[in-house]
Every structure is written in structure tokens, then in C-alpha cells.
mmCIF file of C-alpha atoms in Angstrom:
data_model
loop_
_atom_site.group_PDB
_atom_site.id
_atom_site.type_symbol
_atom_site.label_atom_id
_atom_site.label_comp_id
_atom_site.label_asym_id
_atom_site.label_seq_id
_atom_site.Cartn_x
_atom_site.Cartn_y
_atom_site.Cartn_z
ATOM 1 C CA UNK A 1 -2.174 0.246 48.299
ATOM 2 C CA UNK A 2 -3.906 3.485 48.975
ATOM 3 C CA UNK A 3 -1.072 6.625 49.635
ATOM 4 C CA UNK A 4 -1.975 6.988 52.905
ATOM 5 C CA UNK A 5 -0.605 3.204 53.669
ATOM 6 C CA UNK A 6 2.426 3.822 51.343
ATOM 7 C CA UNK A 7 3.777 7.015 53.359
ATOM 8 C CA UNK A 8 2.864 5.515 56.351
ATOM 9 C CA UNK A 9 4.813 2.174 55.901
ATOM 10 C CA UNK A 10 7.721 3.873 54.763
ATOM 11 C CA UNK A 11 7.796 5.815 57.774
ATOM 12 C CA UNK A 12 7.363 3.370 59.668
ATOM 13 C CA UNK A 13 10.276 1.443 58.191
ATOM 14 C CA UNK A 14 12.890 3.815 58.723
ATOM 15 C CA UNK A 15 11.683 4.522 62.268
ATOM 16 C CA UNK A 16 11.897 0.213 62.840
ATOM 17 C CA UNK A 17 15.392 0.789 61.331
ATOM 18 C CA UNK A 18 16.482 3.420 63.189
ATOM 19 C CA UNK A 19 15.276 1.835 66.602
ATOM 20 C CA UNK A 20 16.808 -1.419 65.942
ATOM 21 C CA UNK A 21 20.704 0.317 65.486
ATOM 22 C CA UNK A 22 19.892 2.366 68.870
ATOM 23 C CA UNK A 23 18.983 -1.267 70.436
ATOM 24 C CA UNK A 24 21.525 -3.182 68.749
ATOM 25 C CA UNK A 25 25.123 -3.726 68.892
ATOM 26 C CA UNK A 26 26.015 -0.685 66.500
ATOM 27 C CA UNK A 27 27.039 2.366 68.527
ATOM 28 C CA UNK A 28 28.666 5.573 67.615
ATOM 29 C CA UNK A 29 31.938 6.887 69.293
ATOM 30 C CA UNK A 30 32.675 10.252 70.678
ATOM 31 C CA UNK A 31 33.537 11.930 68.981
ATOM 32 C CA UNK A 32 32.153 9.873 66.059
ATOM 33 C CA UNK A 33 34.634 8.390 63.488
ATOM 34 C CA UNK A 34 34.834 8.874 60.479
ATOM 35 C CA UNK A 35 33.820 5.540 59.283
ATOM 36 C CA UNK A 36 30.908 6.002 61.337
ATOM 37 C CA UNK A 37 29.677 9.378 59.717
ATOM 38 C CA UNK A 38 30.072 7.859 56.449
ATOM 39 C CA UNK A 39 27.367 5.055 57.684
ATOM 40 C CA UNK A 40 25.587 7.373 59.222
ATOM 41 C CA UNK A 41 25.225 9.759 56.061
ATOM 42 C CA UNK A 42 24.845 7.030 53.474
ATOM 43 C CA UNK A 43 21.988 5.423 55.355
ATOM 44 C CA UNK A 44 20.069 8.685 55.959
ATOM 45 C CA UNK A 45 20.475 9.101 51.962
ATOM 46 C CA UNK A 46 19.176 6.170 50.930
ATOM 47 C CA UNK A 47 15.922 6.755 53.665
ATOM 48 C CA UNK A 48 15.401 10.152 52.057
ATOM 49 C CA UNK A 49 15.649 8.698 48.005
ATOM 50 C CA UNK A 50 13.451 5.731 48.999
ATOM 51 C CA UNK A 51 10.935 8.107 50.359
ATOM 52 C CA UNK A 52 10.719 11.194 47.786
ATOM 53 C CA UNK A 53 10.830 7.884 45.002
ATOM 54 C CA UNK A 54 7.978 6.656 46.927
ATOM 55 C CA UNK A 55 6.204 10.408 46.719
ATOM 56 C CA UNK A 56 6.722 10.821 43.566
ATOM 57 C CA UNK A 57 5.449 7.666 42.227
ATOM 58 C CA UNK A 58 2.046 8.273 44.567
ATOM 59 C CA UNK A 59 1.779 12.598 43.635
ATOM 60 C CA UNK A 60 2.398 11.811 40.286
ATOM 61 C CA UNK A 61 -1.562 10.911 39.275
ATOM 62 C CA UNK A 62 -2.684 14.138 41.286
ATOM 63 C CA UNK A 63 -0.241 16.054 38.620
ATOM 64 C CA UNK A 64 -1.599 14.627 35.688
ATOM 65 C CA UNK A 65 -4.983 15.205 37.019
ATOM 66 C CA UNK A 66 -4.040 19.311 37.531
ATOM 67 C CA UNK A 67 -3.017 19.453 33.999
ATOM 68 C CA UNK A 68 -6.277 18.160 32.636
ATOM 69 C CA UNK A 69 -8.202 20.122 34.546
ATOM 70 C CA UNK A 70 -6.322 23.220 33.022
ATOM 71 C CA UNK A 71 -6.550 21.591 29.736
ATOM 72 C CA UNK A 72 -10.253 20.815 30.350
ATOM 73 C CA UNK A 73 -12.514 21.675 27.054
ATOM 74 C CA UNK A 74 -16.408 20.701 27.161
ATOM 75 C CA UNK A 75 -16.577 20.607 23.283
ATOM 76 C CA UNK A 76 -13.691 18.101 23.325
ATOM 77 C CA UNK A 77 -15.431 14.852 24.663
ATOM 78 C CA UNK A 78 -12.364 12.683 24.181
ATOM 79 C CA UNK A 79 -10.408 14.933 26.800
ATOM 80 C CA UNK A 80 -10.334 12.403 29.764
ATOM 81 C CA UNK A 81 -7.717 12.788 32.982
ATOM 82 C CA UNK A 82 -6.044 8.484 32.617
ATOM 83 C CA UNK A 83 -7.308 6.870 36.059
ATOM 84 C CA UNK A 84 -4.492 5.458 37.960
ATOM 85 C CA UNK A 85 -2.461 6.029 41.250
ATOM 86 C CA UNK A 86 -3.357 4.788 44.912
ATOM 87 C CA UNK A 87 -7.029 4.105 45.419
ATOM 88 C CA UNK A 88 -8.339 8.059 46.682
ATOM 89 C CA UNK A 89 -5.862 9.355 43.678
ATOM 90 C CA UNK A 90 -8.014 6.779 41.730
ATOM 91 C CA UNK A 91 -11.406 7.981 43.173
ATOM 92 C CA UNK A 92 -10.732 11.052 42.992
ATOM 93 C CA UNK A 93 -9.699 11.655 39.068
ATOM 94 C CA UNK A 94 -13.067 9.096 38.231
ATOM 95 C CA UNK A 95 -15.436 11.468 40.337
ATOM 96 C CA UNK A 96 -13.835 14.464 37.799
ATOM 97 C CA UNK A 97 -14.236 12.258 34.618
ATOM 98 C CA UNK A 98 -18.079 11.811 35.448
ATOM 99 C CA UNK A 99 -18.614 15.314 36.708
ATOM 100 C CA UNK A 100 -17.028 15.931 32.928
ATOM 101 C CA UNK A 101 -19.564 13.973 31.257
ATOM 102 C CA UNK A 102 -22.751 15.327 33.576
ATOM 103 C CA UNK A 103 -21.102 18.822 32.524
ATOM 104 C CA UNK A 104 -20.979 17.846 29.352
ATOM 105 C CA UNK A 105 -24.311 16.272 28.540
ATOM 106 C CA UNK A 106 -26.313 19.159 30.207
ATOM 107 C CA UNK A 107 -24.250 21.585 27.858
ATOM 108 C CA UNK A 108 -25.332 19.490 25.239
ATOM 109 C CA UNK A 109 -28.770 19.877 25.993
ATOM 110 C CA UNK A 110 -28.654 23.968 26.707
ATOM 111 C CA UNK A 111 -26.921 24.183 23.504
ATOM 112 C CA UNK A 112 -29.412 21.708 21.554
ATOM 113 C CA UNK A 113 -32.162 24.129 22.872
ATOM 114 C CA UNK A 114 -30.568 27.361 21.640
ATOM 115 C CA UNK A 115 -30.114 26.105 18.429
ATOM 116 C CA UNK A 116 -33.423 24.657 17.561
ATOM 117 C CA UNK A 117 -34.554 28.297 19.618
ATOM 118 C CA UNK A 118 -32.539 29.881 17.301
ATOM 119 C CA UNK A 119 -33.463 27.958 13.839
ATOM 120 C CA UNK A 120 -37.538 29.071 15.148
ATOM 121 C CA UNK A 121 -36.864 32.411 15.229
ATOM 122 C CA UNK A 122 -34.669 32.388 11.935
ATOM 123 C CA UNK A 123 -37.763 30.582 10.277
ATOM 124 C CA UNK A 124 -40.579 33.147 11.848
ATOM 125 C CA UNK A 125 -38.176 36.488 10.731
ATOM 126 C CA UNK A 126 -37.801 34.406 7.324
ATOM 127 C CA UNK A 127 -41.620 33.790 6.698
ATOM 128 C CA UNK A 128 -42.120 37.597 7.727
ATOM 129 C CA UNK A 129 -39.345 38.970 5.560
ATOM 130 C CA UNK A 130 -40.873 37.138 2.575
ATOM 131 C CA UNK A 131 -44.936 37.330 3.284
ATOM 132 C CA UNK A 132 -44.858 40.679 4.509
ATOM 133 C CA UNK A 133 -42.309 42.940 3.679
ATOM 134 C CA UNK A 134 -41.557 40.990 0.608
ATOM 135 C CA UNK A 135 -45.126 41.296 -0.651
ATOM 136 C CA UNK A 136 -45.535 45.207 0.536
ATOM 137 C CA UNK A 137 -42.223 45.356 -2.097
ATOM 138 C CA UNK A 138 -44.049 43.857 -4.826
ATOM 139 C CA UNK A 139 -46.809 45.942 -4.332
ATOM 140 C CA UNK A 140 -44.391 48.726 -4.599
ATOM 141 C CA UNK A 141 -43.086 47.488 -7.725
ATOM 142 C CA UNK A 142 -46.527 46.918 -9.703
ATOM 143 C CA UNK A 143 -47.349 50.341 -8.345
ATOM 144 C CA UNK A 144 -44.056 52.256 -9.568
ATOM 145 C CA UNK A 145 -44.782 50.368 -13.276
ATOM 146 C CA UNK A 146 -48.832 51.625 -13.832
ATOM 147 C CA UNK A 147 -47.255 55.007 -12.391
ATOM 148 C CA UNK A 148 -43.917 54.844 -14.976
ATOM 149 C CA UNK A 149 -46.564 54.399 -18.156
ATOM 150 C CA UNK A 150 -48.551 57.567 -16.802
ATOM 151 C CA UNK A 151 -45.836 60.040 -15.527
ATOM 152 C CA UNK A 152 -44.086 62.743 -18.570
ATOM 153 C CA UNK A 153 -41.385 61.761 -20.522
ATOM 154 C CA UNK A 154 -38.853 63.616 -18.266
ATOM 155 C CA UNK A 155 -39.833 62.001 -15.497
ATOM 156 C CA UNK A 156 -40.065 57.920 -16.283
ATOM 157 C CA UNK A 157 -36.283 58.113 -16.006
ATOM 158 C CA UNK A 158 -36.302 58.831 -12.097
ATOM 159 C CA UNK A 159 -39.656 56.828 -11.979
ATOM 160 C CA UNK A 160 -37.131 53.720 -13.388
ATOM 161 C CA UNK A 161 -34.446 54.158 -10.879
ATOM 162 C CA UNK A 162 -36.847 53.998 -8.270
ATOM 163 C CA UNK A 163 -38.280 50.633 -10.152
ATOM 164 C CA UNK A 164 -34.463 49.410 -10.012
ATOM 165 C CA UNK A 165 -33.934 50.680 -6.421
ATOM 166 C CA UNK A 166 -37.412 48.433 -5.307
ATOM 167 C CA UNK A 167 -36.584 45.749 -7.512
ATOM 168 C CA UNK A 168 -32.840 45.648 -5.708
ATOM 169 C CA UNK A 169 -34.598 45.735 -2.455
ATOM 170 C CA UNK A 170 -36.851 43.247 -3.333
ATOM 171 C CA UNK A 171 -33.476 40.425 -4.165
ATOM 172 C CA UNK A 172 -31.734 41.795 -1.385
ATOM 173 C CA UNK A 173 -35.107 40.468 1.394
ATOM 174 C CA UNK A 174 -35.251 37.743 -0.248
ATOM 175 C CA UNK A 175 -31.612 36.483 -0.377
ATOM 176 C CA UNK A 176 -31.692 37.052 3.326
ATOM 177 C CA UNK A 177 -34.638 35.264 3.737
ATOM 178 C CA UNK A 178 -33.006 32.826 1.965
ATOM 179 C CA UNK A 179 -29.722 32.499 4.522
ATOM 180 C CA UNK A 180 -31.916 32.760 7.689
ATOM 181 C CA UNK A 181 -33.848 29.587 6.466
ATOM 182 C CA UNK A 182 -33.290 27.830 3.212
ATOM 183 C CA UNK A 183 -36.461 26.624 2.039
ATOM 184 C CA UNK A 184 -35.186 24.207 -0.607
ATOM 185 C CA UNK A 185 -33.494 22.375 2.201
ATOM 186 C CA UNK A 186 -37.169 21.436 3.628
ATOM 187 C CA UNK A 187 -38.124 21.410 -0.206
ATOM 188 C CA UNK A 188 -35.611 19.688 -2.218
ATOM 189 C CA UNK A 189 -33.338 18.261 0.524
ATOM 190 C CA UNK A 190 -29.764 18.533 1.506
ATOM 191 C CA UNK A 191 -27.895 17.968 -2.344
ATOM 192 C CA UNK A 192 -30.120 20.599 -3.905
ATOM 193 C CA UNK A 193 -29.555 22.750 -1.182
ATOM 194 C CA UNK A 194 -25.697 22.905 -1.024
ATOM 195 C CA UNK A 195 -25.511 23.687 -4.872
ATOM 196 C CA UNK A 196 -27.927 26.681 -4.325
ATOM 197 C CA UNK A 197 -25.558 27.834 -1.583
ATOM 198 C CA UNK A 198 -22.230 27.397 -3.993
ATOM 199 C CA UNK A 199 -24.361 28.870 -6.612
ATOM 200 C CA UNK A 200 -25.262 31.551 -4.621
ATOM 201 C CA UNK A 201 -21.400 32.081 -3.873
ATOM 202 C CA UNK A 202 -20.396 31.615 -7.105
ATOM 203 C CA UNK A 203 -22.613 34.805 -8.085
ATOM 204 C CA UNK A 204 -20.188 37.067 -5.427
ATOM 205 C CA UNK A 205 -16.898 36.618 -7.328
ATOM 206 C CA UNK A 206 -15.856 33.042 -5.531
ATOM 207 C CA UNK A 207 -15.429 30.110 -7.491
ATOM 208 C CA UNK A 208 -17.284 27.082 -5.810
ATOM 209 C CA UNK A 209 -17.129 23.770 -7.293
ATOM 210 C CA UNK A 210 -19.813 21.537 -6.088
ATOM 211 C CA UNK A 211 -19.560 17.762 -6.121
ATOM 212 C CA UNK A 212 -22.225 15.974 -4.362
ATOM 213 C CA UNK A 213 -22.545 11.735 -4.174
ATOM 214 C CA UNK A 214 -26.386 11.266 -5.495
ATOM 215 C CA UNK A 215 -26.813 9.048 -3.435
ATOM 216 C CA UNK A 216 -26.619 9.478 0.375
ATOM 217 C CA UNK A 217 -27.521 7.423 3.718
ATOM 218 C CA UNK A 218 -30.772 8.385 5.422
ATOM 219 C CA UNK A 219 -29.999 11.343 7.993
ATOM 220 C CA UNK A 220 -32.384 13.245 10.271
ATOM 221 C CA UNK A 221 -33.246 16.310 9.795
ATOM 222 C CA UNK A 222 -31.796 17.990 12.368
ATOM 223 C CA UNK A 223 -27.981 16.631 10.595
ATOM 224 C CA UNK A 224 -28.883 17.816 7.513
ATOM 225 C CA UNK A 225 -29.764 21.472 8.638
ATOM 226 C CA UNK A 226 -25.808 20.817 10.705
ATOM 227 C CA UNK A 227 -24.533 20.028 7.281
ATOM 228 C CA UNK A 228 -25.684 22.866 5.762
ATOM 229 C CA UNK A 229 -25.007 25.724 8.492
ATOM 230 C CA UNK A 230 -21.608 23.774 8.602
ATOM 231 C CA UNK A 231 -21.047 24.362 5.381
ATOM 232 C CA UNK A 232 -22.654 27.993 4.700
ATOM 233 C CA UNK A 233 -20.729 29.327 7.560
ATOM 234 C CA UNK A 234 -17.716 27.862 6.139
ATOM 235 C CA UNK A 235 -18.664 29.317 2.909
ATOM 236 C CA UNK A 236 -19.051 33.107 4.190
ATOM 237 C CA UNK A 237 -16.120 33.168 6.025
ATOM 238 C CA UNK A 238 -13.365 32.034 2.670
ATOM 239 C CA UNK A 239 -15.692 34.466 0.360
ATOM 240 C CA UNK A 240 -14.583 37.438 2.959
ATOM 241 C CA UNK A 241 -11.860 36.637 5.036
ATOM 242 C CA UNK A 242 -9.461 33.907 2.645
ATOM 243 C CA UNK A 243 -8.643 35.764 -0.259
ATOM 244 C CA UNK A 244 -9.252 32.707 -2.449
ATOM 245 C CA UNK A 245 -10.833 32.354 -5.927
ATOM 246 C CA UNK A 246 -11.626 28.795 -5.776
ATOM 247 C CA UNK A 247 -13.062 26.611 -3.449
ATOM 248 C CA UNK A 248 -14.338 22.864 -3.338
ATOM 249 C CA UNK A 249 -18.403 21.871 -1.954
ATOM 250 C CA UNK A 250 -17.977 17.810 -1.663
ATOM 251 C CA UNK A 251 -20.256 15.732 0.171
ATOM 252 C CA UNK A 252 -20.262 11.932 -0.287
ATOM 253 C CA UNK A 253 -21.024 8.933 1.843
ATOM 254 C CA UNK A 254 -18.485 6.758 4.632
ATOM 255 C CA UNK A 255 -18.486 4.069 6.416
ATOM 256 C CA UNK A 256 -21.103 4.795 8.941
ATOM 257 C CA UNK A 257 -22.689 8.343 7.532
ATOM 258 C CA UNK A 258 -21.318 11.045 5.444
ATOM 259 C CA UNK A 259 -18.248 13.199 4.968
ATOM 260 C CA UNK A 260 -19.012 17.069 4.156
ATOM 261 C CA UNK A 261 -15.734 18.473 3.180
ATOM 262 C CA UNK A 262 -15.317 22.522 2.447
ATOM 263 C CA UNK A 263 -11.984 23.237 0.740
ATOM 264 C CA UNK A 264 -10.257 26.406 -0.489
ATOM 265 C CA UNK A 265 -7.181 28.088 -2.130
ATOM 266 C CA UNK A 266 -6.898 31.004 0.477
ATOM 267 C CA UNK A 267 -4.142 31.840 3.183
ATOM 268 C CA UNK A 268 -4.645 28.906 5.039
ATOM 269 C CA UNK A 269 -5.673 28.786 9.035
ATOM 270 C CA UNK A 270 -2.703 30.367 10.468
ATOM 271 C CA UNK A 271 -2.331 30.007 14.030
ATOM 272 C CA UNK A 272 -5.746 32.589 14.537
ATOM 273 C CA UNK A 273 -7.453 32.115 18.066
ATOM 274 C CA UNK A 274 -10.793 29.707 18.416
ATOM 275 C CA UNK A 275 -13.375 32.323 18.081
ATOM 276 C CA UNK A 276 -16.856 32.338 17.892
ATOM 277 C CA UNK A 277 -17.398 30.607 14.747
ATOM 278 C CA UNK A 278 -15.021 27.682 15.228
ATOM 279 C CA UNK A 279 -16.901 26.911 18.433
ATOM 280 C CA UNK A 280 -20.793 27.128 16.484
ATOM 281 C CA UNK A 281 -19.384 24.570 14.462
ATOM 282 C CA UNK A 282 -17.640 22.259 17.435
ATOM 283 C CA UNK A 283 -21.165 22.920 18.807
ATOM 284 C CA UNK A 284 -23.408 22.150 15.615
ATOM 285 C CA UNK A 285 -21.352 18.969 15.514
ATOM 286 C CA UNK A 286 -21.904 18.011 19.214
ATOM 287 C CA UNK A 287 -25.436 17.784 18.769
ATOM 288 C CA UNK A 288 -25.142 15.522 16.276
ATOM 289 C CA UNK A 289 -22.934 12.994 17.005
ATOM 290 C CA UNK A 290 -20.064 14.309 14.232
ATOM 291 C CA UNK A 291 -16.751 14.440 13.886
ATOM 292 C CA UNK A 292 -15.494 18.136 13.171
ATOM 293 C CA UNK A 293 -11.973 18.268 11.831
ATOM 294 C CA UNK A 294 -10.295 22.246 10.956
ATOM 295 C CA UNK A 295 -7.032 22.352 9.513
ATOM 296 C CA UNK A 296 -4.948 23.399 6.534
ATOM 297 C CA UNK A 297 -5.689 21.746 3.559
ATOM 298 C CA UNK A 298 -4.189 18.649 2.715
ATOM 299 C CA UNK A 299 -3.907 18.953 -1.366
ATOM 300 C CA UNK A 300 -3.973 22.609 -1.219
ATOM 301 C CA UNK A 301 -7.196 23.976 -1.401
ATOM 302 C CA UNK A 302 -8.904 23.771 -4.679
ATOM 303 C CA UNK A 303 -5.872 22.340 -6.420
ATOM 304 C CA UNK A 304 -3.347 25.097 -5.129
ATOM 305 C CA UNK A 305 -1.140 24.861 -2.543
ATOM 306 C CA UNK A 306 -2.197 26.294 1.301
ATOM 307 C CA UNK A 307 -5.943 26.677 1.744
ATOM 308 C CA UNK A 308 -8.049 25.569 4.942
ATOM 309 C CA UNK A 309 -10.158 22.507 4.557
ATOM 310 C CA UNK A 310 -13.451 22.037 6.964
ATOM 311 C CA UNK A 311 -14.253 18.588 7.555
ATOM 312 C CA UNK A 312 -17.814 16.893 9.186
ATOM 313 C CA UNK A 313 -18.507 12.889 9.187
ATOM 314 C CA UNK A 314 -22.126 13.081 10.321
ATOM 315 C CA UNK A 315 -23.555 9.346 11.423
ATOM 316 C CA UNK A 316 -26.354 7.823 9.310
ATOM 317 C CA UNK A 317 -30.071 7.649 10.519
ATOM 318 C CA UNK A 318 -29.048 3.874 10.996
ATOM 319 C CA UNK A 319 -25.689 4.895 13.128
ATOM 320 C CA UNK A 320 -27.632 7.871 15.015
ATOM 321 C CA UNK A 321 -30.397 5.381 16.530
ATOM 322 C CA UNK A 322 -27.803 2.786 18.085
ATOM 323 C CA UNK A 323 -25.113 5.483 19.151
ATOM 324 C CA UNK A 324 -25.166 5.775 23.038
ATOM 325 C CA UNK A 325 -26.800 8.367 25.369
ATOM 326 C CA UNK A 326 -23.822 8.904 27.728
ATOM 327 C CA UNK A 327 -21.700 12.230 27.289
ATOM 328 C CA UNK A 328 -18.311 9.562 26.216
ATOM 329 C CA UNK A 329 -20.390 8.813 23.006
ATOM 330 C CA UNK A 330 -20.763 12.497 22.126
ATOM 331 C CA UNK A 331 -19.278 13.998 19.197
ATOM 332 C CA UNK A 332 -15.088 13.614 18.674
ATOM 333 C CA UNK A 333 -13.947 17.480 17.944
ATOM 334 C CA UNK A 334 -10.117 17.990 16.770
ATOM 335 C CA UNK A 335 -8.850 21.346 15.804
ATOM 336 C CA UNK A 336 -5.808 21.321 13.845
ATOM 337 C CA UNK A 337 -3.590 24.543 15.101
ATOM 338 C CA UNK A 338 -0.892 24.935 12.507
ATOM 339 C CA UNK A 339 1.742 27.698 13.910
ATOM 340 C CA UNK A 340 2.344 28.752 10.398
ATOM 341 C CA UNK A 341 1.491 32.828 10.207
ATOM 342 C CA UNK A 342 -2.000 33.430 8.275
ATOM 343 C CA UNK A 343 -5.951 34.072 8.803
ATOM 344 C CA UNK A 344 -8.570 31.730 9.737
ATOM 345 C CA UNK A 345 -10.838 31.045 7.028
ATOM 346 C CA UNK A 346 -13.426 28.581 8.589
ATOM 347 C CA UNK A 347 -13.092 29.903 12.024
ATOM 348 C CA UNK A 348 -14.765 33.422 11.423
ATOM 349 C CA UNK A 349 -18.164 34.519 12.484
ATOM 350 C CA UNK A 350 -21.261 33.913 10.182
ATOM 351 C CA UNK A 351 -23.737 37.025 9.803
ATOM 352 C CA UNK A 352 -21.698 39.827 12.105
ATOM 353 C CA UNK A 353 -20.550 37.654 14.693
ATOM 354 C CA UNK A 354 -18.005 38.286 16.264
ATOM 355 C CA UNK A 355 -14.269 35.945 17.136
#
């Protein structure tokens, strides 16, 4: 029954009621007795319970509807307002729910063309840093060493620092190169690039221990290069903002794709705001169809107790192709918010960003 029938036939039921005692053999003294008052009182009681019951029962989709609006998040897919109530209550929360998923699906797309924007450019400012400015280094270098076997005695010592300072220079464009757009990733694949990345960690004072299955499901490209932002950004932000020594690479396969798990020894998540780099990764994971998990670790990170552990079950090649279109088949996101005091580890910006 829709809630306009419901507050109507109550209304009209106590107005029937009420015309039937003024027509009927009940009448009221004057002055009224007491008897009668208590009739009279009890009866108008019960009218007014029956009817805010009746309220209440019909309002009370329209309330949960209000709170999941407020609670609305377009990175969390699974966030639906429960369709129920009189029919326009009914209509009304399933127009929201689709609006969601149109809202939803074209952020999806807007996001999906940032990225792959945003991977171009990395890979043009890559190729440039390493053909051009990379090579006008080298040329540097070869120059500095026919000039250091020519130049006094007294002065091949400043002629070497400058050799060092080039040299240093030199590492430093390509390293960056090397984070903007891993080539052994397009080269050597997805294993062989994670334990570059922990190696290259490793080499700045942080501990990373590397365990990757050898053998993995097909995935497309475009989950691979997920997996390994996912995990670089997760990387960067325990080497500066965790205070840990150890931390744990692992990527192996599940039921359906694979699990990339990021683990360290650090302060643990705390209860930090959702900054800029949680939400890359809910986003990175969107466009792929994963399952992004954030929380404190569940063994301690590394073998120690606290830590923060980053989670992402990407879907095979296989999974991908049959997995629906519609914006309710988009990635599940969870974000575990422990109110335990601390910094984020895996929610910090990547590369200056900010939270």
C-alpha cells in the first residue's frame, strides 16, 4: 500500500469512528462525567499511537535513505540505500541507487582516462629523461674523463669530483626515469618488476622481503601496471612515513586472480584521514575490477607486532572478460579505520602529493 493510502485510511478511520459515537447511542453529559472523560481520553490515545505507529513504520525508509545519502562514497560500489517502504518510498530510493551506479560508471571512465593520460605522459617525460638528458650526461661524463687525463696534477682532483657529481646525476635521472615508467615491467613482466622495486628499496635503508608465486594467472596489462603502482606507492610511503625496518613484497595466485599483499613493521594506520593516496589506490583498483583492503596488519608486519598491511585481489584475464559492465560489478573497496593513535603508512601521497 503506497503512504499516501496508509495516512489516508487511517484518517479516515478515526473520522468513521468518531461520526458513528456522534450518531449513535453514546452521548456525553454536561458537564461530562468522569467515566466519560476517561473514554473520551483513552480513545483519543489509542487514535494518536495507531497513527504516529503507522508514520513511523511508512517515514522510516525515507530515514534510512537520508543516511545513505550522507554516507554516500563513489569509490565504495557496495554502498547501496536497502529498497523497501510504500511504493513512492520504494521508487524513490531505486531512482537514487541507479543514479549511484550512472555516477559511478562515468567516474569510472573520467578516472580510467586520467590514468592512462597520466601513465602517457609519465612514459614521454621517462623516454626524454633517459634519451636526452640522460645521453647529454654521458656525454658529459666521457668529456670530464679525456679532460681528467689532460688537466695538471693539482687539478684532476676537482676534475674527479665533478666526474662523481655527473656520474651522481647521471643515477639520480635515471632512477627517476625508472619510477615514472618501469621498463622491466613492459620488459620482463610483473614478478621481475616487483623485486627491482624491493630491491630498489632495499638499497634506501628498508628491509623488503620479496616473495613472488612463479607462476601467476594471465592478467592484462593494464592490472599489472595497478599491481605495481599499488604496490610502489605502498612502498614509498612505509620507507618515509612508517618508521619500519622490515617489510614483506608477496604476490601469489587466488581463486579467481591474484592477491598482492604489502606488509610492514611500522606504527601501524592509526586513525589518519583518507587522503590523497588512499583514494589513487581505491581508484587504481576501481578500474580494474579489485578488491582493495587497508588495515593494520594481521601478524604484525614483517613478523613484529603493529604494522599496516595493503591488500589487492586483482581478477584473472579469464575473470576480467566475463565480469559485468554495470557500475554493481565494479570493484569492492573496504578501508579498515582502526581508532588506535598512529600514522598512515599506505595512505600517504606517492612523489609530493599531497593527503
Amino acid at each position: 500500500m503506497s503512504l499516501f493510502w496508509r495516512m489516508f485510511s487511517l484518517n479516515a478511520v478515526g473520522l468513521v469512528v468518531a461520526a458513528a459515537l456522534l450518531l449513535g447511542p453514546v452521548t456525553v453529559s454536561t458537564p461530562v462525567l468522569p467515566a466519560e472523560a476517561v473514554v473520551v481520553v483513552a480513545g483519543l490515545a489509542v487514535l494518536l499511537v495507531v497513527h504516529a505507529v503507522v508514520l513511523r513504520i511508512g517515514l522510516a525508509p525515507l530515514g534510512r535513505l537520508g543516511r545513505a545519502m550522507a554516507a554516500a562514497d563513489l569509490l565504495s560500489p557496495e554502498r547501496r540505500a536497502v529498497v523497501g517502504g510504500p511504493v513512492e518510498t520504494a521508487e524513490l530510493i531505486t531512482t537514487y541507487n541507479a543514479m549511484l551506479d550512472r555516477l559511478e560508471a562515468e567516474r569510472a571512465t573520467s578516472a580510467g582516462r586520467a590514468l592512462s593520460a597520466q601513465e602517457r605522459e609519465r612514459r614521454r617525460i621517462a623516454r626524454e629523461l633517459h634519451d636526452e638528458v640522460g645521453q647529454t650526461l654521458t656525454a658529459v661524463l666521457l668529456q670530464l674523463k679525456r679532460v681528467a687525463d689532460r688537466v695538471p696534477a693539482d687539478l684532476r682532483a676537482e676534475v674527479g669530483q665533478a666526474q662523481d657529481a655527473t656520474r651522481a646525476g647521471l643515477d639520480e635521472v635515471r632512477r627517476i626515469a625508472r619510477r615514472l615508467r618501469p621498463g622491466v615491467l613492459d620488459e620482463l613482466g610483473l614478478p621481475s618488476a616487483l623485486r627491482a622495486l624491493a630491491a630498489e628499496f632495499t638499497e634506501h635503508g628498508l628491509t623488503v622481503r620479496p616473495d613472488l608465486a612463479p607462476a601467476l594467472p594471465p592478467l592484462t596489462p593494464e592490472a599489472e601496471l595497478v599491481l605495481y603502482r599499488v604496490a610502489q606507492e605502498a612502498l614509498t610511503n612505509t620507507a618515509r612515513h612508517a618508521a619500519a625496518d622490515r617489510a614483506e613484497l608477496v604476490l601469489g595466485p587466488v581463486p579467481g586472480g591474484v592477491e598482492l599483499l604489502v606488509r610492514d613493521n611500522g606504527r601501524g594506520p592509526g586513525a589518519v584521514r583518507e587522503g590523497a593516496g588512499i583514494r589513487g589506490m581505491r581508484e587504481r583498483a576501481l578500474l580494474v575490477g579489485a578488491r582493495f583492503t587497508l588495515g593494520p596488519a594481521r601478524s604484525g608486519g614483517a613478523g613484529a607486532p603493529g604494522g599496516t598491511e595493503v591488500r589487492l585481489r586483482v581478477p584473472s584475464a579469464e575473470a576480467e572478460a566475463v565480469r559485468p559492465s554495470s557500475a554493481e560489478a565494479d570493484a569492492e573497496v573496504r578501508v579498515v579505520r582502526p581508532s588506535s593513535a598512529g600514522v598512515g603508512t599506505a595512505g600517504l601521497p606517492v612523489e609530493g602529493d599531497t593527503r
